[in-house]
Short mmCIF file of C-alpha atoms and ligand atoms in Angstrom, two decimals:
data_model
loop_
_atom_site.label_atom_id
_atom_site.label_comp_id
_atom_site.label_asym_id
_atom_site.label_seq_id
_atom_site.Cartn_x
_atom_site.Cartn_y
_atom_site.Cartn_z
CA MET A 503 0.00 0.00 0.00
CA LYS A 504 0.94 3.62 -0.34
CA ALA A 505 1.87 5.69 2.72
CA ALA A 506 3.39 9.10 3.41
CA VAL A 507 6.39 8.09 5.49
CA PHE A 508 8.04 10.61 7.84
CA HIS A 509 11.80 9.98 7.75
CA GLY A 510 12.72 13.14 9.66
CA PRO A 511 12.00 16.87 9.65
CA ARG A 512 11.04 18.01 6.14
CA ASP A 513 11.60 14.50 4.82
CA VAL A 514 8.23 12.91 4.07
CA ARG A 515 8.15 10.46 1.15
CA VAL A 516 5.13 8.75 -0.35
CA GLU A 517 6.27 5.14 -0.74
CA GLU A 518 5.12 1.51 -0.89
CA VAL A 519 4.95 -0.19 2.52
CA PRO A 520 3.38 -3.52 3.57
CA LYS A 521 -0.41 -3.37 4.04
CA PRO A 522 -1.25 -4.03 7.70
CA GLU A 523 -3.18 -7.15 8.66
CA ALA A 524 -5.69 -7.45 11.48
CA GLY A 525 -4.40 -9.72 14.23
CA LYS A 526 -6.42 -10.87 17.23
CA GLY A 527 -8.59 -8.04 18.56
CA GLU A 528 -7.48 -5.65 15.81
CA ILE A 529 -9.23 -3.77 13.02
CA VAL A 530 -7.78 -2.57 9.71
CA VAL A 531 -9.41 0.50 8.24
CA ARG A 532 -9.15 1.61 4.61
CA VAL A 533 -8.55 5.34 4.86
CA LEU A 534 -10.86 7.64 2.93
CA ARG A 535 -9.73 10.97 4.32
CA CYS A 536 -7.28 12.22 6.89
CA ALA A 537 -7.32 15.91 7.70
CA VAL A 538 -4.08 17.73 8.43
CA CYS A 539 -3.75 19.16 11.94
CA GLY A 540 -1.45 21.92 13.16
CA THR A 541 0.49 19.24 15.05
CA ASP A 542 1.06 17.31 11.79
CA LYS A 543 2.68 20.41 10.37
CA ARG A 544 4.77 20.85 13.52
CA ILE A 545 6.00 17.25 13.25
CA PHE A 546 6.76 17.74 9.55
CA VAL A 547 8.86 20.81 10.32
CA HIS A 548 10.50 19.89 13.66
CA GLY A 549 9.78 16.24 14.39
CA GLN A 550 8.43 15.14 17.78
CA LYS A 551 9.62 12.81 20.54
CA ASN A 552 6.81 10.25 20.21
CA VAL A 553 7.07 10.13 16.41
CA VAL A 554 10.04 7.86 15.70
CA PRO A 555 10.99 7.67 12.00
CA PRO A 556 10.12 5.90 9.81
CA ALA A 557 6.58 6.81 10.90
CA VAL A 558 3.18 7.55 9.40
CA THR A 559 1.39 10.49 11.02
CA GLY A 560 -2.17 11.78 10.63
CA HIS A 561 -4.86 11.37 13.30
CA GLU A 562 -8.02 13.00 11.89
CA ILE A 563 -9.01 9.75 10.19
CA VAL A 564 -12.15 8.66 8.35
CA GLY A 565 -12.32 5.25 6.72
CA ILE A 566 -14.09 2.00 5.96
CA ILE A 567 -13.64 -1.18 8.00
CA ASP A 568 -11.57 -3.44 5.77
CA GLU A 569 -10.60 -6.31 8.04
CA ILE A 570 -11.75 -7.45 11.47
CA GLY A 571 -9.47 -9.55 13.63
CA GLU A 572 -10.48 -12.56 15.70
CA GLY A 573 -12.54 -11.80 18.76
CA VAL A 574 -13.66 -8.28 17.78
CA ARG A 575 -17.38 -7.75 18.32
CA GLY A 576 -19.78 -5.01 17.26
CA PHE A 577 -18.28 -4.17 13.87
CA GLU A 578 -19.04 -5.16 10.29
CA LEU A 579 -16.92 -4.98 7.18
CA GLY A 580 -17.68 -2.00 4.97
CA ARG A 581 -18.95 0.28 7.74
CA LYS A 582 -17.77 3.87 7.85
CA VAL A 583 -15.79 4.86 10.94
CA ILE A 584 -13.61 7.50 12.51
CA ILE A 585 -10.74 6.67 14.86
CA ALA A 586 -10.26 8.53 18.13
CA THR A 587 -6.68 9.61 18.73
CA VAL A 588 -5.78 9.25 22.40
CA VAL A 589 -5.13 5.89 24.03
CA GLY A 590 -4.85 5.69 27.82
CA CYS A 591 -2.76 3.20 29.78
CA GLY A 592 -6.01 1.72 31.08
CA LYS A 593 -4.78 1.49 34.69
CA CYS A 594 -4.28 4.94 36.20
CA ILE A 595 -6.83 7.04 38.05
CA TYR A 596 -7.62 9.11 34.94
CA CYS A 597 -8.11 6.03 32.77
CA ARG A 598 -10.38 4.50 35.41
CA ARG A 599 -12.42 7.69 35.13
CA GLU A 600 -12.30 7.34 31.32
CA GLN A 601 -10.34 10.61 31.09
CA TYR A 602 -7.83 9.08 28.71
CA ASN A 603 -6.60 12.46 27.49
CA LEU A 604 -5.28 13.15 30.99
CA CYS A 605 -3.42 9.84 31.36
CA ASP A 606 0.26 10.48 32.13
CA GLU A 607 1.23 7.51 29.99
CA PHE A 608 -1.13 8.16 27.10
CA THR A 609 -0.18 7.20 23.57
CA ALA A 610 -1.80 8.35 20.35
CA VAL A 611 -2.78 7.21 16.87
CA GLY A 612 -0.72 9.06 14.27
CA TYR A 613 2.10 9.61 16.77
CA ASP A 614 3.09 6.48 18.71
CA TYR A 615 1.10 4.28 16.27
CA SER A 616 0.89 4.51 12.50
CA GLY A 617 -1.68 7.07 11.41
CA GLY A 618 -3.94 7.99 8.55
CA PHE A 619 -1.68 9.43 5.87
CA ALA A 620 -1.77 6.02 4.19
CA GLU A 621 -4.17 3.82 2.27
CA TYR A 622 -4.76 1.61 5.32
CA VAL A 623 -4.32 1.98 9.05
CA LYS A 624 -4.29 -0.73 11.69
CA VAL A 625 -6.05 -0.18 15.02
CA ASN A 626 -4.46 -2.38 17.67
CA ALA A 627 -6.37 -4.42 20.23
CA ARG A 628 -5.94 -1.98 23.12
CA ILE A 629 -7.26 0.89 20.99
CA VAL A 630 -10.22 -1.14 19.72
CA GLU A 631 -10.99 -2.20 23.29
CA GLN A 632 -10.97 1.38 24.55
CA GLY A 633 -13.72 2.19 22.03
CA ASN A 634 -11.72 4.39 19.68
CA VAL A 635 -13.21 2.96 16.50
CA ILE A 636 -16.43 4.92 16.21
CA LEU A 637 -19.16 4.04 13.71
CA ILE A 638 -20.54 6.99 11.79
CA PRO A 639 -23.57 7.19 9.47
CA ASP A 640 -22.72 5.75 6.06
CA ASP A 641 -24.18 8.81 4.34
CA LEU A 642 -21.92 11.25 6.22
CA LYS A 643 -19.50 12.78 3.72
CA PRO A 644 -15.89 11.75 4.45
CA ASP A 645 -14.74 15.37 4.10
CA HIS A 646 -17.16 16.39 6.84
CA ALA A 647 -16.38 13.42 9.07
CA ALA A 648 -12.69 14.42 9.00
CA LEU A 649 -13.69 17.46 11.09
CA ILE A 650 -15.03 15.39 13.97
CA GLU A 651 -11.64 14.94 15.67
CA PRO A 652 -10.70 18.64 15.83
CA LEU A 653 -14.28 19.52 16.76
CA SER A 654 -14.14 16.98 19.60
CA CYS A 655 -11.19 18.91 21.07
CA VAL A 656 -13.15 22.14 20.78
CA LEU A 657 -16.12 20.57 22.58
CA ASN A 658 -13.86 19.31 25.38
CA GLY A 659 -12.82 22.93 25.97
CA GLN A 660 -16.39 24.17 25.77
CA GLU A 661 -17.65 21.64 28.29
CA TYR A 662 -15.97 23.80 30.95
CA LEU A 663 -17.28 27.02 29.44
CA ASN A 664 -20.88 25.83 29.58
CA PRO A 665 -22.02 28.38 26.96
CA GLN A 666 -25.65 29.43 27.29
CA LYS A 667 -28.09 30.94 24.85
CA GLY A 668 -27.57 34.68 24.82
CA ASP A 669 -24.06 34.57 26.28
CA ARG A 670 -21.65 37.04 24.76
CA ALA A 671 -18.67 35.14 23.32
CA LEU A 672 -15.16 36.09 22.32
CA VAL A 673 -12.72 33.86 20.43
CA PHE A 674 -9.07 34.73 19.84
CA GLY A 675 -7.65 33.12 16.71
CA ALA A 676 -9.33 32.61 13.33
CA GLY A 677 -7.55 29.37 12.47
CA PRO A 678 -9.52 26.15 12.01
CA ILE A 679 -9.83 25.63 15.77
CA GLY A 680 -10.90 29.21 16.50
CA MET A 681 -13.39 28.98 13.67
CA MET A 682 -14.81 25.73 15.07
CA HIS A 683 -15.06 27.29 18.53
CA ALA A 684 -16.97 30.20 17.04
CA SER A 685 -19.39 28.00 15.12
CA ALA A 686 -20.00 25.73 18.13
CA LEU A 687 -20.66 28.79 20.35
CA LYS A 688 -23.00 30.13 17.71
CA ALA A 689 -24.78 26.78 17.47
CA LYS A 690 -25.31 26.95 21.25
CA GLY A 691 -26.98 30.35 20.90
CA CYS A 692 -24.21 32.72 21.94
CA ASP A 693 -24.68 36.22 20.60
CA PRO A 694 -22.60 38.04 19.57
CA VAL A 695 -19.66 35.77 18.73
CA ILE A 696 -16.64 37.97 18.14
CA VAL A 697 -13.57 36.44 16.47
CA ALA A 698 -10.29 38.35 16.86
CA ASP A 699 -7.19 37.77 14.76
CA VAL A 700 -4.42 39.79 13.13
CA SER A 701 -4.82 38.37 9.62
CA ASP A 702 -7.38 39.91 7.28
CA GLU A 703 -7.13 36.82 5.09
CA ARG A 704 -8.28 34.56 7.95
CA LEU A 705 -10.86 37.04 9.18
CA ASP A 706 -12.39 37.12 5.69
CA TYR A 707 -13.25 33.44 6.22
CA VAL A 708 -15.03 34.29 9.49
CA ALA A 709 -17.35 36.64 7.64
CA LYS A 710 -17.70 34.34 4.63
CA PHE A 711 -18.54 31.28 6.76
CA GLY A 712 -20.98 33.27 8.89
CA VAL A 713 -19.49 31.94 12.14
CA GLY A 714 -19.04 35.27 13.88
CA THR A 715 -18.11 38.94 13.71
CA PRO A 716 -14.46 39.47 12.75
CA VAL A 717 -12.19 42.07 14.28
CA ASN A 718 -8.59 42.71 13.27
CA THR A 719 -6.71 43.53 16.48
CA SER A 720 -3.54 44.64 14.68
CA LYS A 721 -5.18 47.90 13.64
CA GLY A 722 -5.10 49.70 16.99
CA ASP A 723 -5.56 48.92 20.68
CA PRO A 724 -6.87 45.30 20.72
CA ALA A 725 -9.15 45.70 23.78
CA GLU A 726 -10.70 48.90 22.42
CA LEU A 727 -11.21 47.44 18.95
CA ILE A 728 -12.87 44.31 20.33
CA LEU A 729 -15.19 46.21 22.67
CA LYS A 730 -16.11 48.66 19.93
CA THR A 731 -17.01 45.80 17.58
CA ALA A 732 -19.03 44.16 20.36
CA GLY A 733 -21.08 47.26 21.12
CA GLY A 734 -19.10 48.24 24.20
CA GLU A 735 -20.09 45.35 26.46
CA LYS A 736 -17.82 42.67 27.88
CA PHE A 737 -18.14 38.90 27.43
CA ASP A 738 -19.51 35.88 29.30
CA VAL A 739 -17.26 33.33 27.62
CA ALA A 740 -13.83 33.72 26.04
CA VAL A 741 -11.55 31.24 24.29
CA THR A 742 -7.90 31.72 23.41
CA ALA A 743 -7.33 29.61 20.29
CA CYS A 744 -3.94 31.01 19.33
CA SER A 745 -0.51 30.47 20.87
CA VAL A 746 -0.01 34.07 22.00
CA LYS A 747 0.45 34.73 25.72
CA ALA A 748 -0.81 38.31 25.55
CA VAL A 749 -4.29 37.24 24.49
CA GLN A 750 -4.70 35.22 27.69
CA GLY A 751 -4.35 38.45 29.67
CA LEU A 752 -6.58 40.24 27.22
CA ALA A 753 -9.27 37.57 27.56
CA LEU A 754 -9.31 37.99 31.35
CA LYS A 755 -9.55 41.74 30.97
CA LEU A 756 -12.46 41.60 28.51
CA VAL A 757 -14.81 39.28 30.40
CA ARG A 758 -17.50 40.34 32.83
CA LYS A 759 -18.55 38.93 36.19
CA LYS A 760 -19.14 35.18 36.40
CA ALA A 761 -17.44 34.69 33.02
CA ARG A 762 -15.73 31.48 31.92
CA VAL A 763 -12.40 31.65 30.11
CA SER A 764 -10.70 28.78 28.25
CA PHE A 765 -6.94 28.86 27.78
CA PHE A 766 -7.49 26.46 24.91
CA ALA A 767 -4.23 26.84 23.02
CA GLY A 768 -0.88 26.20 24.62
CA ILE A 769 1.73 28.95 24.45
CA PRO A 770 5.46 28.62 23.73
CA LYS A 771 7.09 26.53 26.48
CA ASP A 772 10.02 28.90 26.94
CA ASP A 773 7.78 31.78 28.06
CA PRO A 774 4.61 30.52 29.78
CA VAL A 775 4.42 32.79 32.85
CA LEU A 776 1.73 35.47 32.79
CA PRO A 777 1.31 38.11 35.53
CA ILE A 778 -2.41 38.31 36.30
CA ASP A 779 -4.52 40.28 38.76
CA THR A 780 -5.96 37.43 40.80
CA ASN A 781 -8.25 39.85 42.65
CA HIS A 782 -9.94 40.50 39.32
CA ILE A 783 -10.67 36.78 39.13
CA HIS A 784 -11.67 36.63 42.81
CA TYR A 785 -14.05 39.56 43.05
CA ASN A 786 -15.65 38.99 39.67
CA GLU A 787 -16.08 35.23 40.09
CA ILE A 788 -14.26 34.51 36.87
CA SER A 789 -13.41 30.89 36.06
CA VAL A 790 -10.34 29.98 34.03
CA PHE A 791 -10.00 26.55 32.43
CA GLY A 792 -7.46 24.56 30.50
CA ALA A 793 -8.19 21.98 27.82
CA PHE A 794 -6.15 19.23 26.25
CA SER A 795 -7.19 16.96 23.40
CA SER A 796 -10.56 15.27 23.93
CA ASN A 797 -12.38 12.21 25.14
CA LEU A 798 -14.62 9.66 23.49
CA LYS A 799 -17.82 11.39 24.60
CA HIS A 800 -16.66 14.55 22.82
CA TYR A 801 -16.25 12.57 19.59
CA HIS A 802 -19.82 11.36 19.86
CA GLU A 803 -21.02 14.90 20.59
CA ALA A 804 -18.99 16.28 17.65
CA LEU A 805 -20.30 13.54 15.36
CA GLY A 806 -23.85 14.60 16.23
CA MET A 807 -23.12 18.25 15.49
CA VAL A 808 -21.49 17.49 12.13
CA ALA A 809 -24.24 15.03 11.14
CA ARG A 810 -26.96 17.58 12.02
CA GLY A 811 -25.18 20.25 9.98
CA GLU A 812 -24.65 22.51 13.00
CA ILE A 813 -21.25 23.62 11.77
CA PRO A 814 -20.60 24.75 8.19
CA ALA A 815 -18.47 21.69 7.42
CA ASP A 816 -18.55 22.16 3.66
CA LYS A 817 -17.00 25.60 3.96
CA PHE A 818 -14.36 24.52 6.49
CA VAL A 819 -12.66 22.15 4.04
CA THR A 820 -10.95 24.74 1.87
CA HIS A 821 -8.28 22.45 0.38
CA LYS A 822 -8.05 18.81 -0.59
CA PHE A 823 -4.98 16.95 -1.85
CA LYS A 824 -4.32 13.38 -2.94
CA LEU A 825 -1.96 11.38 -0.73
CA ASP A 826 0.72 11.67 -3.46
CA ASP A 827 0.57 15.46 -3.07
CA ILE A 828 0.86 15.61 0.72
CA LEU A 829 3.88 17.92 0.47
CA LYS A 830 1.62 20.47 -1.22
CA ALA A 831 -0.70 20.21 1.79
CA TYR A 832 2.17 20.99 4.19
CA ALA A 833 3.25 23.89 1.98
CA THR A 834 -0.30 25.27 2.03
CA ILE A 835 -0.46 25.15 5.84
CA GLU A 836 3.00 26.66 6.19
CA ALA A 837 1.92 29.52 3.95
CA GLY A 838 -0.99 30.09 6.37
CA GLN A 839 -3.52 29.49 3.61
CA GLY A 840 -6.93 27.92 3.91
CA ILE A 841 -8.80 26.64 6.95
CA LYS A 842 -8.99 22.86 6.97
CA ILE A 843 -6.85 20.82 4.61
CA VAL A 844 -7.87 17.24 3.93
CA ILE A 845 -5.85 14.42 2.38
CA ASP A 846 -7.82 12.14 0.07
CA CYS A 847 -6.30 8.68 0.57
CA GLU A 848 -8.69 6.80 -1.74
ZN1 ZN B 1090 -5.90 17.18 15.30
ZN1 ZN B 1091 -3.80 5.98 32.25
#
């Protein structure tokens, strides 16, 4: 079979590799689509500790069940599935609570295990057992289903935010994740949903997709520009979906009493300390949350949203490349173009 093999930073080659076979407890999936995540780009450029070359990355996988190993129950050949990324150790306190994304020993499809930038991907017994192979409706478009994984991460973050109808929402970052946050907040009835970014090109998508009201914060004082766009009032929920420390402080400053703030995106590890006025948090009853990856229940929730058409999935997929052209996909992301880029592995 064909696979895009990562041999080291900036060295990905599409080559012939042996097709995986389903052993006991395992499932082999024929990949239809695998969307490209920001982390895939980061691995392509810099490599990553848990991606040991030669490796196949890609974790936003949609496919068809091609082979079912001995002892696997509840699946049929030919059914359409997605594969959840994170695999817990199965023993620790977090795994016992089914919070696999918080497991200290977690491993992941497309990192520790071969991923979806290939014609086939094998799901090992532990991953099948955890419930990571998720059946989806056969009529769900593969392009749309490829958005379920990133949307599941967004919904994990929003679980803490508990957005309510009529809440005023602010999202920093108009990348694919920021855009998904905005559309999910909108779907939950938040109004207005303001999306702040410094790139007019990205903000044009916000307007075009109808997911929120764009504001370019590079054109003056960011706080003033955001408040002006929002009619002068502060926000009930805020999400930082860009790796810029300053926006975390800005988010805290721009929310009103009893607000919920998600520090959704990580910031560079060499400079993570932010001076904050903790009295502001104390007196105003502001809650600040983190978020990392997602859990199985968020996949099911995201699947429902995509299937019901609650996010503009068609618009989100701005670029599609064949597996042979995966380098063009990386080049497109590196150039900051498009929103969601999908690899067609058929
Ligand atoms: Zn991802
Ligand atoms: Zn664990």
